[in-house]
PDB file of C-alpha atoms in Angstrom:
ATOM      1  CA  MET H  15      39.213  34.270  33.348  1.00  0.00           C
ATOM      2  CA  ILE H  16      39.932  37.494  35.166  1.00  0.00           C
ATOM      3  CA  THR H  17      41.102  40.660  33.425  1.00  0.00           C
ATOM      4  CA  GLY H  18      42.126  44.066  34.646  1.00  0.00           C
ATOM      5  CA  ARG H  19      44.675  46.832  34.671  1.00  0.00           C
ATOM      6  CA  LEU H  20      47.658  46.748  36.985  1.00  0.00           C
ATOM      7  CA  SER H  21      47.060  50.427  37.802  1.00  0.00           C
ATOM      8  CA  ASP H  22      43.623  49.478  39.196  1.00  0.00           C
ATOM      9  CA  PHE H  23      45.095  46.874  41.553  1.00  0.00           C
ATOM     10  CA  SER H  24      44.409  48.897  44.717  1.00  0.00           C
ATOM     11  CA  ARG H  25      40.690  49.019  43.820  1.00  0.00           C
ATOM     12  CA  GLN H  26      40.590  45.316  42.912  1.00  0.00           C
ATOM     13  CA  LYS H  27      42.390  43.967  46.005  1.00  0.00           C
ATOM     14  CA  SER H  28      39.188  43.020  47.784  1.00  0.00           C
ATOM     15  CA  ILE H  29      38.045  40.687  44.989  1.00  0.00           C
ATOM     16  CA  LEU H  30      41.342  39.058  43.986  1.00  0.00           C
ATOM     17  CA  PRO H  31      42.635  35.806  45.508  1.00  0.00           C
ATOM     18  CA  ALA H  32      45.475  36.256  48.023  1.00  0.00           C
ATOM     19  CA  ALA H  33      48.087  34.616  45.753  1.00  0.00           C
ATOM     20  CA  ILE H  34      47.296  37.005  42.910  1.00  0.00           C
ATOM     21  CA  LYS H  35      47.496  39.955  45.308  1.00  0.00           C
ATOM     22  CA  ARG H  36      50.981  38.816  46.392  1.00  0.00           C
ATOM     23  CA  VAL H  37      52.074  38.622  42.757  1.00  0.00           C
ATOM     24  CA  PHE H  38      50.828  42.099  41.875  1.00  0.00           C
ATOM     25  CA  GLU H  39      52.356  43.627  45.004  1.00  0.00           C
ATOM     26  CA  LEU H  40      55.727  42.136  44.061  1.00  0.00           C
ATOM     27  CA  LEU H  41      55.522  43.081  40.369  1.00  0.00           C
ATOM     28  CA  GLN H  42      54.878  46.720  41.290  1.00  0.00           C
ATOM     29  CA  THR H  43      58.434  46.827  42.685  1.00  0.00           C
ATOM     30  CA  ILE H  44      60.102  45.506  39.510  1.00  0.00           C
ATOM     31  CA  ASP H  45      60.831  47.200  36.179  1.00  0.00           C
ATOM     32  CA  LEU H  46      59.650  44.353  33.947  1.00  0.00           C
ATOM     33  CA  GLY H  47      60.971  46.064  30.841  1.00  0.00           C
ATOM     34  CA  LYS H  48      64.538  46.026  32.131  1.00  0.00           C
ATOM     35  CA  ILE H  49      65.066  42.769  33.999  1.00  0.00           C
ATOM     36  CA  GLU H  50      66.678  39.820  32.266  1.00  0.00           C
ATOM     37  CA  ALA H  51      64.442  37.273  30.556  1.00  0.00           C
ATOM     38  CA  GLY H  52      64.112  34.072  32.572  1.00  0.00           C
ATOM     39  CA  ARG H  53      62.358  32.383  35.459  1.00  0.00           C
ATOM     40  CA  TYR H  54      61.917  34.092  38.838  1.00  0.00           C
ATOM     41  CA  GLU H  55      60.612  32.215  41.848  1.00  0.00           C
ATOM     42  CA  ILE H  56      58.264  33.831  44.335  1.00  0.00           C
ATOM     43  CA  GLU H  57      57.208  30.734  46.305  1.00  0.00           C
ATOM     44  CA  GLY H  58      59.183  27.960  44.625  1.00  0.00           C
ATOM     45  CA  ASP H  59      57.280  25.816  42.131  1.00  0.00           C
ATOM     46  CA  ARG H  60      53.958  26.958  43.527  1.00  0.00           C
ATOM     47  CA  LEU H  61      54.257  30.599  42.462  1.00  0.00           C
ATOM     48  CA  PHE H  62      56.782  31.946  39.953  1.00  0.00           C
ATOM     49  CA  TYR H  63      56.995  34.119  36.863  1.00  0.00           C
ATOM     50  CA  LEU H  64      58.647  33.938  33.482  1.00  0.00           C
ATOM     51  CA  VAL H  65      59.928  37.033  31.703  1.00  0.00           C
ATOM     52  CA  GLN H  66      59.785  36.192  28.001  1.00  0.00           C
ATOM     53  CA  ASP H  67      60.958  37.880  24.833  1.00  0.00           C
ATOM     54  CA  THR H  68      59.087  36.126  22.049  1.00  0.00           C
ATOM     55  CA  GLU H  69      57.464  36.643  18.668  1.00  0.00           C
ATOM     56  CA  LEU H  70      53.768  37.290  18.220  1.00  0.00           C
ATOM     57  CA  ARG H  71      52.130  35.095  15.582  1.00  0.00           C
ATOM     58  CA  PHE H  72      49.026  34.949  13.443  1.00  0.00           C
ATOM     59  CA  TYR H  73      46.008  32.819  14.305  1.00  0.00           C
ATOM     60  CA  GLU H  74      46.860  30.190  11.679  1.00  0.00           C
ATOM     61  CA  GLU H  75      50.217  29.585  13.393  1.00  0.00           C
ATOM     62  CA  SER H  76      48.761  29.182  16.869  1.00  0.00           C
ATOM     63  CA  ARG H  77      47.019  26.586  18.989  1.00  0.00           C
ATOM     64  CA  SER H  78      44.660  26.771  21.915  1.00  0.00           C
ATOM     65  CA  GLU H  79      46.180  25.516  25.155  1.00  0.00           C
ATOM     66  CA  ALA H  80      45.265  24.724  28.739  1.00  0.00           C
ATOM     67  CA  HIS H  81      46.996  23.751  31.964  1.00  0.00           C
ATOM     68  CA  THR H  82      45.826  21.544  34.797  1.00  0.00           C
ATOM     69  CA  ARG H  83      48.168  22.474  37.658  1.00  0.00           C
ATOM     70  CA  TYR H  84      48.690  26.189  37.115  1.00  0.00           C
ATOM     71  CA  ALA H  85      46.704  29.315  36.398  1.00  0.00           C
ATOM     72  CA  ASP H  86      48.438  31.741  34.019  1.00  0.00           C
ATOM     73  CA  ILE H  87      48.599  35.460  34.614  1.00  0.00           C
ATOM     74  CA  GLN H  88      49.560  36.896  31.230  1.00  0.00           C
ATOM     75  CA  ILE H  89      50.980  40.443  31.261  1.00  0.00           C
ATOM     76  CA  PRO H  90      52.111  42.103  28.012  1.00  0.00           C
ATOM     77  CA  VAL H  91      54.933  44.549  28.743  1.00  0.00           C
ATOM     78  CA  SER H  92      56.191  46.033  25.458  1.00  0.00           C
ATOM     79  CA  THR H  93      53.196  45.904  23.103  1.00  0.00           C
ATOM     80  CA  SER H  94      49.589  44.726  22.912  1.00  0.00           C
ATOM     81  CA  GLU H  95      48.858  41.025  22.626  1.00  0.00           C
ATOM     82  CA  ARG H  96      45.749  39.280  21.358  1.00  0.00           C
ATOM     83  CA  PHE H  97      44.371  36.250  23.209  1.00  0.00           C
ATOM     84  CA  GLY H  98      41.795  33.656  22.324  1.00  0.00           C
ATOM     85  CA  PHE H  99      39.665  32.315  25.168  1.00  0.00           C
ATOM     86  CA  SER H 100      37.110  29.585  25.666  1.00  0.00           C
ATOM     87  CA  LEU H 101      35.658  27.850  28.678  1.00  0.00           C
ATOM     88  CA  PRO H 102      36.797  24.256  29.252  1.00  0.00           C
ATOM     89  CA  GLN H 103      35.392  21.795  26.730  1.00  0.00           C
ATOM     90  CA  PRO H 104      35.873  18.265  28.117  1.00  0.00           C
ATOM     91  CA  ASP H 105      35.166  16.578  24.768  1.00  0.00           C
ATOM     92  CA  LEU H 106      37.602  18.731  22.774  1.00  0.00           C
ATOM     93  CA  ALA H 107      40.435  16.721  21.235  1.00  0.00           C
ATOM     94  CA  ILE H 108      43.927  17.169  22.642  1.00  0.00           C
ATOM     95  CA  VAL H 109      46.360  17.378  19.721  1.00  0.00           C
ATOM     96  CA  ASP H 110      49.604  17.541  21.738  1.00  0.00           C
ATOM     97  CA  ASP H 111      49.599  16.408  25.364  1.00  0.00           C
ATOM     98  CA  GLN H 112      52.586  17.657  27.380  1.00  0.00           C
ATOM     99  CA  THR H 113      50.728  17.650  30.681  1.00  0.00           C
ATOM    100  CA  GLU H 114      53.103  15.298  32.498  1.00  0.00           C
ATOM    101  CA  SER H 115      56.291  17.131  31.565  1.00  0.00           C
ATOM    102  CA  ARG H 116      55.168  20.770  31.184  1.00  0.00           C
ATOM    103  CA  ASP H 117      51.585  21.086  32.503  1.00  0.00           C
ATOM    104  CA  LEU H 118      50.580  22.009  28.959  1.00  0.00           C
ATOM    105  CA  ALA H 119      48.158  20.522  26.472  1.00  0.00           C
ATOM    106  CA  PHE H 120      47.345  21.893  23.018  1.00  0.00           C
ATOM    107  CA  TYR H 121      43.834  21.449  21.684  1.00  0.00           C
ATOM    108  CA  ALA H 122      41.887  21.457  18.444  1.00  0.00           C
ATOM    109  CA  ASP H 123      40.158  24.763  17.761  1.00  0.00           C
ATOM    110  CA  PRO H 124      37.480  25.233  20.415  1.00  0.00           C
ATOM    111  CA  ALA H 125      33.877  26.194  19.727  1.00  0.00           C
ATOM    112  CA  ASN H 126      32.773  29.642  20.838  1.00  0.00           C
ATOM    113  CA  GLU H 127      36.307  31.006  21.144  1.00  0.00           C
ATOM    114  CA  PHE H 128      36.404  34.754  21.546  1.00  0.00           C
ATOM    115  CA  PHE H 129      39.316  37.145  21.224  1.00  0.00           C
ATOM    116  CA  MET H 130      40.502  40.152  23.175  1.00  0.00           C
ATOM    117  CA  ASN H 131      43.423  42.517  22.980  1.00  0.00           C
ATOM    118  CA  VAL H 132      45.386  43.027  26.182  1.00  0.00           C
ATOM    119  CA  ASN H 133      47.476  46.186  26.307  1.00  0.00           C
ATOM    120  CA  PRO H 134      50.670  46.811  28.263  1.00  0.00           C
ATOM    121  CA  GLY H 135      49.710  47.596  31.840  1.00  0.00           C
ATOM    122  CA  SER H 136      46.812  45.148  31.711  1.00  0.00           C
ATOM    123  CA  TYR H 137      46.590  41.460  32.497  1.00  0.00           C
ATOM    124  CA  ALA H 138      44.539  38.340  31.850  1.00  0.00           C
ATOM    125  CA  VAL H 139      44.287  35.437  34.297  1.00  0.00           C
ATOM    126  CA  PHE H 140      43.464  32.064  32.771  1.00  0.00           C
ATOM    127  CA  LEU H 141      42.431  29.503  35.374  1.00  0.00           C
ATOM    128  CA  PRO H 142      43.401  25.830  35.130  1.00  0.00           C
ATOM    129  CA  LYS H 143      41.581  24.020  32.308  1.00  0.00           C
ATOM    130  CA  GLU H 144      40.446  27.282  30.673  1.00  0.00           C
ATOM    131  CA  LEU H 145      41.401  27.266  27.008  1.00  0.00           C
ATOM    132  CA  HIS H 146      43.530  30.186  25.892  1.00  0.00           C
ATOM    133  CA  ARG H 147      45.502  31.086  22.794  1.00  0.00           C
ATOM    134  CA  PRO H 148      48.375  33.453  23.729  1.00  0.00           C
ATOM    135  CA  CYS H 149      50.956  35.335  21.663  1.00  0.00           C
ATOM    136  CA  LEU H 150      48.645  36.419  18.871  1.00  0.00           C
ATOM    137  CA  ALA H 151      49.519  39.517  16.871  1.00  0.00           C
ATOM    138  CA  VAL H 152      47.004  42.334  17.117  1.00  0.00           C
ATOM    139  CA  LYS H 153      47.967  43.482  13.634  1.00  0.00           C
ATOM    140  CA  ASP H 154      51.536  42.646  12.577  1.00  0.00           C
ATOM    141  CA  LYS H 155      54.018  40.056  13.761  1.00  0.00           C
ATOM    142  CA  MET H 156      56.559  41.586  16.104  1.00  0.00           C
ATOM    143  CA  LYS H 157      58.643  40.878  19.160  1.00  0.00           C
ATOM    144  CA  ILE H 158      56.978  41.170  22.530  1.00  0.00           C
ATOM    145  CA  ARG H 159      58.254  41.243  26.062  1.00  0.00           C
ATOM    146  CA  LYS H 160      55.723  39.654  28.357  1.00  0.00           C
ATOM    147  CA  VAL H 161      55.450  38.170  31.808  1.00  0.00           C
ATOM    148  CA  VAL H 162      53.660  34.906  32.520  1.00  0.00           C
ATOM    149  CA  VAL H 163      53.006  34.196  36.182  1.00  0.00           C
ATOM    150  CA  LYS H 164      52.318  30.576  37.136  1.00  0.00           C
ATOM    151  CA  VAL H 165      50.024  30.159  40.148  1.00  0.00           C
ATOM    152  CA  ASP H 166      49.530  26.665  41.524  1.00  0.00           C
ATOM    153  CA  ALA H 167      45.818  25.820  41.626  1.00  0.00           C
ATOM    154  CA  SER H 168      46.085  24.952  45.331  1.00  0.00           C
ATOM    155  CA  LEU H 169      46.948  28.605  46.092  1.00  0.00           C
ATOM    156  CA  LEU H 170      43.619  29.570  44.502  1.00  0.00           C
ATOM    157  CA  GLY H 171      41.612  26.967  46.363  1.00  0.00           C
ATOM    158  CA  LEU H 172      41.051  24.969  43.156  1.00  0.00           C
TER     159      LEU H 172
END
């Protein structure tokens, strides 16, 4: 996992993978609060982003997830979002496997999961196979506008 603030991008450039740098350079030119929700391609299926308007939920209504092909860059736009995170746990039971169709698998609750709040203007990068639990309410359920960038693992050298 990598976290940071978009406003600190110029100071982080030297440590970020090239694909993530390309994403952040592009996103700086877009008003994410005003563009239409949907999918936007940067480099076809290898690098694209989703602008989503969705509902935050409570922990009890959520599941931990992981991807095998893509890393996720999660960027809350309109309000803060809480995320769960855990390192990969190879023996953890998959409760809903959609890997073939959606590069998505939901898991039983992982051990040693920790939680963090990510504020608008900040981001969290979840690498392939890292367990994460997105769209959690910090306090109350509410609508959120967020951006999820999908980065093919090959662009990260993984």
